[in-house]
mmCIF file of C-alpha atoms and ligand atoms in Angstrom:
data_model
loop_
_atom_site.group_PDB
_atom_site.id
_atom_site.type_symbol
_atom_site.label_atom_id
_atom_site.label_comp_id
_atom_site.label_asym_id
_atom_site.label_seq_id
_atom_site.Cartn_x
_atom_site.Cartn_y
_atom_site.Cartn_z
ATOM 1 C CA MET A 1430 0.000 0.000 0.000
ATOM 2 C CA PHE A 1431 1.151 3.554 -0.765
ATOM 3 C CA GLN A 1432 1.923 5.273 2.562
ATOM 4 C CA ARG A 1433 0.321 8.740 2.859
ATOM 5 C CA PHE A 1434 0.874 9.512 6.562
ATOM 6 C CA PHE A 1435 4.206 9.444 8.386
ATOM 7 C CA PRO A 1436 5.022 9.488 12.120
ATOM 8 C CA ASP A 1437 7.788 12.117 11.828
ATOM 9 C CA LEU A 1438 9.968 14.089 9.384
ATOM 10 C CA PRO A 1439 12.854 11.550 9.266
ATOM 11 C CA ALA A 1440 10.397 8.797 8.220
ATOM 12 C CA LEU A 1441 8.881 11.090 5.601
ATOM 13 C CA SER A 1442 12.313 12.095 4.260
ATOM 14 C CA ALA A 1443 13.391 8.445 4.094
ATOM 15 C CA PHE A 1444 10.292 7.698 2.004
ATOM 16 C CA LEU A 1445 11.144 10.547 -0.398
ATOM 17 C CA LEU A 1446 14.631 9.065 -0.866
ATOM 18 C CA ARG A 1447 13.089 5.649 -1.623
ATOM 19 C CA LEU A 1448 10.671 7.080 -4.243
ATOM 20 C CA PRO A 1449 12.355 5.456 -7.291
ATOM 21 C CA MET A 1450 11.507 2.075 -5.731
ATOM 22 C CA VAL A 1451 7.929 2.929 -4.704
ATOM 23 C CA THR A 1452 4.868 1.695 -6.640
ATOM 24 C CA CYS A 1453 2.465 4.375 -7.941
ATOM 25 C CA PRO A 1454 -0.876 3.980 -6.124
ATOM 26 C CA ARG A 1455 -2.803 4.640 -9.364
ATOM 27 C CA CYS A 1456 -0.945 2.966 -12.268
ATOM 28 C CA HIS A 1457 1.233 0.582 -10.167
ATOM 29 C CA HIS A 1458 4.320 1.532 -12.166
ATOM 30 C CA VAL A 1459 7.631 1.335 -10.278
ATOM 31 C CA GLY A 1460 10.401 3.821 -11.069
ATOM 32 C CA ALA A 1461 8.302 6.783 -12.257
ATOM 33 C CA LEU A 1462 7.635 8.593 -8.973
ATOM 34 C CA LYS A 1463 9.607 11.734 -8.164
ATOM 35 C CA ARG A 1464 9.379 14.675 -5.768
ATOM 36 C CA HIS A 1465 7.092 17.474 -6.831
ATOM 37 C CA GLY A 1466 7.357 20.270 -4.290
ATOM 38 C CA PHE A 1467 5.443 21.237 -1.178
ATOM 39 C CA ILE A 1468 1.945 22.265 -0.345
ATOM 40 C CA ARG A 1469 2.446 25.372 1.733
ATOM 41 C CA GLY A 1470 -0.021 26.836 4.143
ATOM 42 C CA TYR A 1471 -0.732 27.444 7.771
ATOM 43 C CA VAL A 1472 0.705 24.742 10.006
ATOM 44 C CA SER A 1473 -0.727 26.531 13.037
ATOM 45 C CA PRO A 1474 -2.970 29.619 13.265
ATOM 46 C CA ASP A 1475 -0.007 32.027 13.106
ATOM 47 C CA GLU A 1476 2.724 30.066 11.371
ATOM 48 C CA THR A 1477 3.129 28.956 7.756
ATOM 49 C CA GLY A 1478 5.217 26.040 6.559
ATOM 50 C CA SER A 1479 5.066 22.786 4.610
ATOM 51 C CA ARG A 1480 1.704 21.119 5.131
ATOM 52 C CA ALA A 1481 2.315 18.304 2.708
ATOM 53 C CA TRP A 1482 4.789 17.026 0.121
ATOM 54 C CA ARG A 1483 3.678 16.285 -3.393
ATOM 55 C CA VAL A 1484 4.908 13.311 -5.380
ATOM 56 C CA TYR A 1485 4.566 13.012 -9.167
ATOM 57 C CA CYS A 1486 4.234 9.921 -11.331
ATOM 58 C CA ASN A 1487 6.378 11.138 -14.224
ATOM 59 C CA PRO A 1488 4.978 10.314 -17.712
ATOM 60 C CA LYS A 1489 8.524 10.698 -19.149
ATOM 61 C CA ARG A 1490 9.449 7.613 -17.163
ATOM 62 C CA GLY A 1491 6.326 5.658 -18.069
ATOM 63 C CA GLY A 1492 4.165 7.113 -15.302
ATOM 64 C CA CYS A 1493 0.535 8.239 -15.335
ATOM 65 C CA GLY A 1494 0.805 11.886 -14.221
ATOM 66 C CA HIS A 1495 -0.850 11.212 -10.854
ATOM 67 C CA ALA A 1496 0.363 13.586 -8.093
ATOM 68 C CA PRO A 1497 -0.539 12.226 -4.638
ATOM 69 C CA SER A 1498 0.512 14.072 -1.495
ATOM 70 C CA ILE A 1499 2.106 12.721 1.659
ATOM 71 C CA ARG A 1500 2.172 14.329 5.106
ATOM 72 C CA LEU A 1501 2.741 13.872 8.823
ATOM 73 C CA SER A 1502 0.050 11.961 10.741
ATOM 74 C CA SER A 1503 -0.437 15.043 12.941
ATOM 75 C CA SER A 1504 -1.411 17.189 9.936
ATOM 76 C CA LEU A 1505 -5.065 17.563 8.898
ATOM 77 C CA TYR A 1506 -6.439 17.911 5.382
ATOM 78 C CA HIS A 1507 -8.289 21.221 4.874
ATOM 79 C CA ARG A 1508 -7.440 22.557 8.342
ATOM 80 C CA CYS A 1509 -4.461 24.554 9.571
ATOM 81 C CA ILE A 1510 -4.639 23.208 13.119
ATOM 82 C CA PRO A 1511 -2.722 20.075 14.102
ATOM 83 C CA THR A 1512 -4.614 16.953 15.232
ATOM 84 C CA ALA A 1513 -3.726 17.564 18.917
ATOM 85 C CA VAL A 1514 -5.500 20.946 18.922
ATOM 86 C CA LEU A 1515 -8.557 19.511 17.183
ATOM 87 C CA TRP A 1516 -8.680 16.700 19.724
ATOM 88 C CA ALA A 1517 -8.333 19.071 22.697
ATOM 89 C CA PHE A 1518 -11.494 20.791 21.455
ATOM 90 C CA LEU A 1519 -13.429 17.603 20.617
ATOM 91 C CA ASN A 1520 -12.462 15.946 23.881
ATOM 92 C CA ALA A 1521 -13.706 18.964 25.851
ATOM 93 C CA TRP A 1522 -16.887 18.964 23.764
ATOM 94 C CA VAL A 1523 -17.499 15.287 24.615
ATOM 95 C CA ASP A 1524 -17.314 16.129 28.332
ATOM 96 C CA LYS A 1525 -19.285 19.382 28.187
ATOM 97 C CA ALA A 1526 -22.552 20.044 26.470
ATOM 98 C CA SER A 1527 -21.589 23.598 25.437
ATOM 99 C CA LEU A 1528 -19.663 24.121 22.232
ATOM 100 C CA ARG A 1529 -18.485 27.575 23.299
ATOM 101 C CA GLU A 1530 -17.202 26.328 26.640
ATOM 102 C CA ALA A 1531 -15.337 23.462 24.997
ATOM 103 C CA TRP A 1532 -13.808 25.836 22.458
ATOM 104 C CA GLU A 1533 -12.606 28.228 25.168
ATOM 105 C CA ASP A 1534 -11.425 25.346 27.317
ATOM 106 C CA ALA A 1535 -9.283 23.935 24.543
ATOM 107 C CA GLY A 1536 -7.441 27.272 24.296
ATOM 108 C CA GLU A 1537 -8.284 27.319 20.630
ATOM 109 C CA PRO A 1538 -7.466 30.586 18.859
ATOM 110 C CA LEU A 1539 -9.680 29.904 15.833
ATOM 111 C CA SER A 1540 -13.229 31.208 15.590
ATOM 112 C CA ILE A 1541 -16.340 29.651 17.045
ATOM 113 C CA ASP A 1542 -17.673 29.363 13.465
ATOM 114 C CA CYS A 1543 -14.765 27.121 12.616
ATOM 115 C CA ALA A 1544 -15.664 24.926 15.607
ATOM 116 C CA ARG A 1545 -19.256 24.680 14.379
ATOM 117 C CA ARG A 1546 -18.098 23.741 10.879
ATOM 118 C CA ILE A 1547 -15.837 21.027 12.248
ATOM 119 C CA LEU A 1548 -18.701 19.488 14.248
ATOM 120 C CA ARG A 1549 -20.939 19.651 11.178
ATOM 121 C CA ARG A 1550 -18.337 17.834 9.065
ATOM 122 C CA ILE A 1551 -17.935 15.157 11.693
ATOM 123 C CA ARG A 1552 -21.721 14.722 11.851
ATOM 124 C CA SER A 1553 -21.895 14.186 8.104
ATOM 125 C CA ALA A 1554 -19.046 11.651 8.196
ATOM 126 C CA LEU A 1555 -20.400 9.563 11.091
ATOM 127 C CA SER A 1556 -21.318 6.477 9.101
ATOM 128 C CA SER A 1557 -17.927 6.156 7.410
ATOM 129 C CA LEU A 1558 -16.156 6.862 10.724
ATOM 130 C CA ARG A 1559 -18.208 4.143 12.454
ATOM 131 C CA ILE A 1560 -17.411 1.587 9.768
ATOM 132 C CA THR A 1561 -13.687 2.305 10.118
ATOM 133 C CA LEU A 1562 -13.781 2.189 13.935
ATOM 134 C CA SER A 1563 -15.992 -0.904 14.169
ATOM 135 C CA ALA A 1564 -13.554 -2.801 11.946
ATOM 136 C CA ARG A 1565 -11.012 -2.325 14.768
ATOM 137 C CA ALA A 1566 -13.135 -2.709 17.928
ATOM 138 C CA PRO A 1567 -16.797 -2.525 18.975
ATOM 139 C CA PRO A 1568 -18.083 0.713 20.542
ATOM 140 C CA PRO A 1569 -17.281 0.982 24.282
ATOM 141 C CA PRO A 1570 -20.175 0.393 26.757
ATOM 142 C CA GLU A 1571 -20.141 4.053 27.928
ATOM 143 C CA SER A 1572 -21.009 5.255 24.411
ATOM 144 C CA LYS A 1573 -24.533 3.771 24.737
ATOM 145 C CA GLY A 1574 -25.690 6.575 27.025
ATOM 146 C CA ALA A 1575 -24.036 9.353 24.967
ATOM 147 C CA ARG A 1576 -26.121 12.485 24.370
ATOM 148 C CA ASN A 1577 -25.890 12.337 20.559
ATOM 149 C CA PRO A 1578 -24.419 10.214 17.734
ATOM 150 C CA SER A 1579 -21.334 12.437 17.321
ATOM 151 C CA VAL A 1580 -20.384 12.084 20.996
ATOM 152 C CA GLN A 1581 -21.026 8.355 20.703
ATOM 153 C CA THR A 1582 -18.614 8.093 17.776
ATOM 154 C CA LEU A 1583 -15.951 10.270 19.440
ATOM 155 C CA LEU A 1584 -16.093 7.996 22.513
ATOM 156 C CA HIS A 1585 -15.620 5.088 20.130
ATOM 157 C CA LEU A 1586 -12.633 6.881 18.533
ATOM 158 C CA ARG A 1587 -11.125 7.446 21.984
ATOM 159 C CA SER A 1588 -11.561 3.806 22.978
ATOM 160 C CA VAL A 1589 -9.970 2.512 19.753
ATOM 161 C CA PHE A 1590 -7.090 5.012 19.416
ATOM 162 C CA GLY A 1591 -6.494 6.164 23.008
ATOM 163 C CA THR A 1592 -6.747 9.533 24.726
ATOM 164 C CA GLU A 1593 -3.337 10.878 23.635
ATOM 165 C CA ASP A 1594 -4.056 12.435 20.164
ATOM 166 C CA PRO A 1595 -6.336 9.714 18.744
ATOM 167 C CA ILE A 1596 -6.885 11.581 15.448
ATOM 168 C CA ARG A 1597 -3.163 11.382 14.715
ATOM 169 C CA ALA A 1598 -3.281 7.655 15.585
ATOM 170 C CA TYR A 1599 -6.348 7.270 13.340
ATOM 171 C CA GLN A 1600 -4.566 8.798 10.319
ATOM 172 C CA ALA A 1601 -1.401 6.782 10.976
ATOM 173 C CA ASP A 1602 -3.331 3.510 11.219
ATOM 174 C CA VAL A 1603 -6.076 4.004 8.612
ATOM 175 C CA GLN A 1604 -3.698 5.812 6.194
ATOM 176 C CA SER A 1605 -6.493 8.067 5.042
ATOM 177 C CA PRO A 1606 -7.445 11.557 6.214
ATOM 178 C CA PHE A 1607 -9.713 12.110 9.206
ATOM 179 C CA PRO A 1608 -12.942 13.162 7.434
ATOM 180 C CA LEU A 1609 -13.350 16.950 7.708
ATOM 181 C CA ARG A 1610 -14.173 17.867 4.161
HETATM 182 ZN ZN1 LIG B 625 1.236 6.402 -11.858
#
């Protein structure tokens, strides 16, 4: 399988060095992949940097032109906050009923609108999240009494991937982005 999420920068750099031996995830050609620059953007609310690294399946070497991106497991698609900050907010929201309180509690500098959007995205991705989580372990008993389906699923996420940055663990294990689109 083509690895998209990496635990740290040395692992990601080692993968980039191995590219000539990596199989393209689309056309399965070996020997056509090469580096293709960065995707720059906010890595935290007030700092820009490399959010992802693009790879290119070079048609001049028999490739298909596909340009997948790879990134650290702690980096989210479509969001400039790292997984740990997102989890601090979601974890507080699981324990408190108030979105505003959870947002303030998490020390999150982004807007309350952004928090609402994130919860909405999670709500619309619940069924795919549940399928992924249930393939690893059944929902924990405490999730039965949860106040809504999103809290239920976040408790499930916490029981499968632990309390220490479970969204990072999710991306590292599932090798696909935590659904926020
Ligand atoms: Zn290809």
